[in-house]
Structure formats: C-alpha cells, structure tokens
Coordinates of C-alpha atoms in Angstrom, one line a residue:
M1 CA 149.0 158.1 58.6
L2 CA 145.5 159.4 59.4
M3 CA 143.9 156.3 58.0
A4 CA 146.1 154.1 60.2
I5 CA 145.1 156.0 63.3
L6 CA 141.4 155.8 62.4
A7 CA 141.7 152.0 61.8
K8 CA 143.3 151.6 65.2
L9 CA 140.5 153.6 66.8
I10 CA 137.8 151.6 65.1
T11 CA 139.5 148.3 66.2
C12 CA 139.8 149.5 69.8
F13 CA 136.2 150.7 69.8
S14 CA 135.0 147.3 68.4
I15 CA 136.9 145.4 71.1
G16 CA 135.6 147.7 73.8
L17 CA 132.0 147.4 72.6
T18 CA 132.4 143.6 72.5
L19 CA 133.7 143.5 76.0
V20 CA 130.8 145.7 77.2
L21 CA 128.2 143.5 75.5
V22 CA 129.8 140.3 76.9
S23 CA 129.8 141.9 80.4
L24 CA 126.2 142.9 80.1
A25 CA 125.2 139.4 79.0
C26 CA 127.1 137.8 81.9
Y27 CA 125.5 140.2 84.3
S28 CA 122.1 139.5 82.9
C29 CA 122.6 135.8 83.4
Y30 CA 123.8 136.4 87.0
V31 CA 120.7 138.5 87.8
R32 CA 118.4 135.9 86.3
N33 CA 120.0 133.0 88.2
K34 CA 120.0 135.0 91.4
C35 CA 116.3 135.8 91.0
R36 CA 115.6 132.1 90.4
K37 CA 117.5 131.2 93.6
D38 CA 115.7 134.0 95.5
D39 CA 112.4 132.7 94.2
R40 CA 113.2 129.1 95.3
S41 CA 114.3 130.4 98.7
H42 CA 111.2 132.4 99.1
S43 CA 109.0 129.4 98.2
L44 CA 110.8 127.3 100.8
K45 CA 109.9 129.9 103.4
D46 CA 106.3 129.9 102.3
Y47 CA 104.0 128.6 105.1
S48 CA 101.4 127.2 102.7
W49 CA 102.7 123.7 103.1
N50 CA 100.2 121.1 104.3
V51 CA 101.6 118.1 106.2
K52 CA 99.7 114.9 106.8
P53 CA 101.6 112.6 109.1
F54 CA 100.9 108.9 109.2
H55 CA 103.6 107.9 111.7
E56 CA 105.6 109.7 114.3
L57 CA 108.0 112.1 112.5
H58 CA 111.6 112.8 113.4
F59 CA 112.1 115.6 110.8
T60 CA 110.6 118.9 109.8
I61 CA 109.1 120.1 106.6
Y62 CA 112.2 122.0 105.8
D63 CA 114.5 119.1 106.4
I64 CA 112.7 117.5 103.5
I65 CA 112.1 120.5 101.2
N66 CA 115.7 121.9 101.5
A67 CA 117.1 118.5 100.4
I68 CA 115.1 118.3 97.1
K69 CA 118.2 118.9 95.0
K70 CA 119.6 117.4 91.8
E71 CA 122.5 115.8 93.6
N72 CA 120.1 113.9 95.9
M73 CA 118.0 112.5 93.1
I74 CA 118.2 108.6 93.0
G75 CA 115.5 107.9 90.5
K76 CA 113.1 109.3 87.9
G77 CA 109.8 108.0 86.6
G78 CA 106.9 109.1 84.5
S79 CA 105.2 110.9 87.4
G80 CA 108.3 112.6 89.0
E81 CA 111.6 112.1 90.8
V82 CA 112.7 110.3 93.9
Y83 CA 115.3 111.8 96.3
R84 CA 117.4 110.4 99.1
V85 CA 117.3 112.7 102.1
S86 CA 119.8 112.3 104.9
L87 CA 118.4 113.5 108.2
E88 CA 120.4 115.1 111.1
N89 CA 119.8 112.0 113.3
G90 CA 121.6 109.8 110.8
D91 CA 118.5 108.2 109.2
D92 CA 117.6 108.4 105.6
V93 CA 114.2 108.8 104.0
A94 CA 113.1 108.6 100.4
V95 CA 111.0 111.4 99.0
K96 CA 108.9 111.1 95.8
H97 CA 108.1 114.4 94.2
I98 CA 105.0 113.9 92.1
Q99 CA 104.2 116.5 89.5
K100 CA 101.0 118.4 89.6
T101 CA 99.8 116.8 86.4
H102 CA 99.8 113.4 88.2
S103 CA 97.6 114.5 91.1
L104 CA 95.3 111.5 90.8
E105 CA 98.3 109.2 91.1
F106 CA 99.4 111.1 94.2
S107 CA 95.9 110.8 95.8
A108 CA 95.8 107.1 95.1
E109 CA 99.1 106.4 96.7
V110 CA 98.3 108.4 99.8
E111 CA 94.9 106.7 100.2
M112 CA 96.4 103.3 99.8
L113 CA 99.5 103.6 102.0
S114 CA 98.3 106.0 104.8
S115 CA 96.4 103.2 106.6
I116 CA 98.7 100.3 105.9
T117 CA 101.2 98.7 108.3
H118 CA 102.8 95.6 107.0
E119 CA 106.4 94.4 107.1
N120 CA 106.3 93.7 103.3
I121 CA 104.8 97.0 102.2
V122 CA 106.9 100.2 102.2
K123 CA 106.1 102.6 105.0
L124 CA 104.7 106.1 104.2
Y125 CA 105.7 108.6 106.9
C126 CA 103.8 111.6 105.6
S127 CA 102.6 113.6 102.6
I128 CA 103.6 117.3 102.1
T129 CA 101.6 119.4 99.7
S130 CA 101.4 122.9 98.4
E131 CA 99.7 124.5 95.4
D132 CA 102.6 123.5 93.1
S133 CA 104.2 120.5 94.7
S134 CA 103.2 117.1 96.1
L135 CA 105.8 115.1 98.2
L136 CA 105.5 111.6 99.7
V137 CA 108.1 110.7 102.4
Y138 CA 108.9 107.0 102.7
E139 CA 111.2 104.8 104.6
Y140 CA 114.5 104.6 102.7
L141 CA 115.4 101.1 101.5
P142 CA 119.2 100.9 100.8
N143 CA 119.3 97.9 98.4
A144 CA 117.4 99.3 95.5
S145 CA 114.9 97.1 93.6
L146 CA 114.6 93.4 92.8
W147 CA 115.1 94.4 89.1
D148 CA 118.5 95.8 89.9
W149 CA 119.6 92.6 91.7
L150 CA 118.4 90.4 88.9
H151 CA 119.2 92.3 85.8
S152 CA 121.6 95.3 86.3
S153 CA 125.2 94.8 85.3
G154 CA 127.8 95.2 88.1
V155 CA 125.3 94.0 90.8
C156 CA 126.1 90.6 92.4
G157 CA 123.3 88.0 91.9
I158 CA 121.2 86.7 94.7
D159 CA 121.1 83.1 95.7
W160 CA 118.0 80.9 95.6
N161 CA 117.2 81.1 99.3
T162 CA 117.1 84.8 99.1
R163 CA 114.9 84.7 95.9
Y164 CA 112.6 82.3 97.6
E165 CA 112.2 84.6 100.7
I166 CA 111.6 87.6 98.4
A167 CA 108.8 85.6 96.6
I168 CA 107.2 84.7 100.0
G169 CA 107.5 88.2 101.4
A170 CA 106.1 90.0 98.3
T171 CA 103.2 87.5 98.1
K172 CA 102.4 88.0 101.8
G173 CA 102.3 91.8 101.1
L174 CA 99.8 91.2 98.3
A175 CA 97.8 88.7 100.3
Y176 CA 97.4 91.4 103.0
L177 CA 96.2 93.9 100.5
H178 CA 93.7 91.4 98.9
H179 CA 92.3 89.8 102.1
D180 CA 93.3 91.7 105.3
H181 CA 93.1 95.4 104.5
G182 CA 89.7 96.3 105.9
E183 CA 86.4 95.6 104.1
R184 CA 87.6 96.4 100.6
P185 CA 90.7 94.9 99.0
V186 CA 93.5 97.0 97.5
I187 CA 94.7 95.8 94.1
N188 CA 98.0 97.0 92.8
T189 CA 98.0 96.5 89.1
D190 CA 101.6 97.6 88.7
V191 CA 103.6 94.9 90.6
T192 CA 106.9 94.5 88.9
S193 CA 110.4 93.7 90.0
C194 CA 111.1 97.4 89.7
N195 CA 108.5 98.1 92.4
I196 CA 109.7 95.5 94.9
L197 CA 112.3 97.3 97.0
L198 CA 114.8 95.5 99.3
D199 CA 116.0 96.5 102.7
E200 CA 119.4 96.1 104.3
H201 CA 118.7 92.4 104.8
L202 CA 117.2 91.9 101.3
K203 CA 113.7 91.6 102.7
P204 CA 111.1 92.8 100.2
R205 CA 108.7 95.8 100.4
L206 CA 106.0 96.5 97.8
A207 CA 106.2 100.1 96.6
D208 CA 104.7 102.5 94.1
F209 CA 100.9 102.4 94.6
G210 CA 100.1 105.2 92.1
F211 CA 98.1 102.7 89.9
A212 CA 96.5 100.8 92.8
K213 CA 92.8 100.7 93.2
V214 CA 90.2 99.6 95.7
V215 CA 87.7 96.9 94.5
Q216 CA 84.3 96.4 95.9
T217 CA 84.4 92.9 97.4
H218 CA 86.9 90.3 98.5
T219 CA 85.4 87.9 95.9
T220 CA 86.5 90.2 93.1
A221 CA 90.1 90.0 94.4
D222 CA 90.2 86.3 95.3
S223 CA 91.6 85.0 92.1
T224 CA 91.1 87.7 89.4
Y225 CA 94.3 89.6 90.3
V226 CA 96.7 87.0 91.4
S227 CA 98.4 87.3 88.0
E228 CA 100.0 90.5 89.4
L229 CA 103.0 88.6 90.6
T230 CA 103.4 86.0 87.8
V231 CA 105.9 87.8 85.7
T232 CA 108.0 88.7 88.7
G233 CA 107.9 85.1 89.9
I234 CA 109.2 83.9 86.5
Q235 CA 112.0 86.4 86.7
L236 CA 113.0 85.2 90.1
V237 CA 113.3 81.6 88.8
T238 CA 114.7 82.2 85.3
G239 CA 116.7 85.4 85.9
K240 CA 115.4 86.6 82.5
K241 CA 114.0 90.0 81.7
P242 CA 110.4 90.2 80.7
L243 CA 109.6 90.9 77.1
K244 CA 107.9 94.2 76.1
D245 CA 104.7 92.2 75.9
E246 CA 104.7 90.5 79.3
S247 CA 102.5 87.7 78.1
G248 CA 105.5 86.7 75.9
I249 CA 107.6 85.5 78.7
V250 CA 104.7 83.5 80.2
N251 CA 103.9 81.9 76.8
W252 CA 107.6 81.0 76.5
E253 CA 107.5 79.3 79.9
W254 CA 104.3 77.4 79.0
S255 CA 106.0 76.1 75.8
K256 CA 108.8 74.6 78.0
M257 CA 106.4 73.0 80.6
G258 CA 106.9 69.3 79.7
T259 CA 109.4 66.9 81.0
K260 CA 111.4 67.6 84.2
E261 CA 114.5 68.1 82.0
S262 CA 112.9 70.8 79.9
M263 CA 111.6 72.6 82.9
S264 CA 115.0 72.4 84.6
S265 CA 116.4 74.2 81.6
L266 CA 114.3 77.2 82.5
V267 CA 116.0 77.7 85.8
D268 CA 118.7 80.4 86.1
S269 CA 121.9 78.7 85.1
S270 CA 123.8 80.6 87.9
M271 CA 121.7 78.7 90.5
N272 CA 123.0 75.9 92.6
E273 CA 121.9 72.5 91.2
S274 CA 120.6 71.4 94.6
Y275 CA 117.9 74.1 94.5
K276 CA 116.5 73.5 91.0
E277 CA 113.7 71.3 92.2
E278 CA 112.4 74.0 94.5
A279 CA 112.8 76.6 91.8
I280 CA 110.7 74.5 89.4
K281 CA 107.9 74.2 91.9
V282 CA 107.9 78.0 92.4
L283 CA 107.8 78.4 88.6
V284 CA 104.8 76.1 88.4
I285 CA 102.9 78.1 91.0
A286 CA 103.7 81.3 89.1
I287 CA 102.3 79.9 85.9
M288 CA 99.2 78.7 87.7
C289 CA 98.5 82.3 88.6
M290 CA 98.4 83.2 84.9
S291 CA 95.7 80.8 83.9
M292 CA 93.4 82.2 81.1
S293 CA 90.3 81.5 83.2
P294 CA 90.1 82.9 86.8
K295 CA 88.6 79.7 88.2
P296 CA 91.8 77.6 88.2
R297 CA 93.8 80.4 89.6
P298 CA 94.6 80.2 93.4
T299 CA 93.8 83.1 95.6
M300 CA 96.8 85.1 97.0
E301 CA 96.3 83.5 100.4
M302 CA 96.6 80.1 98.7
V303 CA 99.7 81.2 96.8
V304 CA 101.4 82.0 100.1
K305 CA 100.5 78.6 101.4
L306 CA 101.7 76.9 98.2
L307 CA 105.0 78.7 98.4
E308 CA 105.5 77.9 102.0
E309 CA 105.0 74.3 101.3
V310 CA 107.7 74.2 98.6
K311 CA 110.5 73.6 101.0
N312 CA 108.5 71.1 103.1
L313 CA 107.6 69.0 100.0
I314 CA 111.3 68.8 99.0
K315 CA 112.4 67.5 102.5

C-alpha cells in the first residue's frame, strides 16, 4: 500500500516538474523574442540614419524602414534582399537592402544611378544608410524582369513587337551610359535579362548597377563593351535560356548562321511567321556585337541605329 502511494507521488512529482520545465522554456523563448522585437523597434527609432535624396521624395525614412519585413520581400540575390513597399499615397517603391559585406557594390550603385535620368534606366530615389544597414529606394516596376517573361512557367509570352521595343529601349539605355553620361562612360558588365525590368507598359529599364564601372575614355567604351547585350538579344529572338557558359549560346548561334532556312530555325517557334525576317536581322546584329575582335563590333550608338533600321528595311 505504501509503495503504491509512493509511486503515485513520484509520478505526480515528475509530471509537475516536466510542466514547470516546459513553462520555463516557453517563457524563456517569449522573453528572447520580445527582446529581439524591442531591439528592432529601438533601432527603427535610432536617429543615426543618413538619407541622400536624388529626387523629390514623397515618403519618410520610417515609411521605408518599417516596411522591411519578410512578407514584403519580392526578391533575393547574393548581395541582399529586395522589398516592395506600399506608401500611403498609393504608390509603390522597391527597396534593395544591401548587406554590410557588400558595401563596395552599394557605393558603385549609388555613384552610377544618383546622377542618371533616362527613361530606360531605373530611377533611384534615395539611399538610406546607418552603421549596419544600406538601403536603396527605387521606382517600383510591376512587370518583373525580362527573364520572367521569357522563361518562367505560368507567365504569358511576349509578342515580337514588344520584344523588339525592349531590345531598342535597353540598347538606348546602354548607349546613354556609354556615350552621353558626362565625360566618362559607365559600363555595366552585368546586363542580363534578369536585370532588365519592365514597367506597366512593358517598357524596359536597366537595373542592378552593383558591378558597373566608370572607364576613362569614350574610346574605351565605343566597341569594347557592346557584347554586354548580346546574350540578352539572342534570348529575345530565340526564347532560349543561356547556358552556364554564356559563350555556349553564342557559339550555338554561330553554328546555325548559314542559309536563311537554318537561321529561321533559330527564331522562337511561338513567334508569328510574318515577323521572322525582322527577328533574324536582330539576331545578326546581336551576333555582330560578340565578334572576337573589337574592331568589327559596332558601337552602342550604332547598334541603336541598326535596330531602328530593321523595320524600315523590311518595309
């Protein structure tokens, strides 16, 4: 009888001790989470933020900082995350949060975009910095990237006229950087279909200038860097993804450059037959930009003119 009572007491004690330990663990987690939230709230009220506006701003620092939340994240790259922030006036902006370890990339992007105003280059509203965080606030472009429209499943394809206008617009943006941006050209060595964003009318904007650089003379930029847009141009015509080695898709195109029939086979099969001749001409221009020697390559200004002449030559 005594043993049975002792056994019950031990069981009750064990259950009670377990409940106490679980309660303590839960309370400890609650306190830690609350401290983290309090720390975050405190940092948001820290007045050490430095804002550099490049356009008239219709938002405050805290409109931006308070919206840097997981549920607002729309993209993530090697240097940080991108957030969509909805403002009280109904507008949206895109905010890139660049990690401290990528401070050089942040500085490059601010230097390049702060003085640029062009319809085919994404608009940088301001930079917001503190000791631990670097934020870039851009115009928000609702139609994602050219890559999404060409290659993502569930996204409707784009017709040839739209692709052609995207090629023209992106090339005009690059021509501005090469030839019209002050005394020293800006070269963006990371032009891909992922970095060509599209607005509500599917008009292109060049974005992501973390790997851009300023070269010393316009002569350097004239033809050396026109290959930036080659792989993207090929994607626009063929609808194919680039290979891991981007030169692979270019070599594949070269191997098909023979008769009109073989070149026609390169054009995206979803494209209307009546536009194939235009598409082939754009493809030839893209391949010209990838010549092994810089001498035969056209300048970016020449590429714009060649593309604009495509439709005139067909008429």
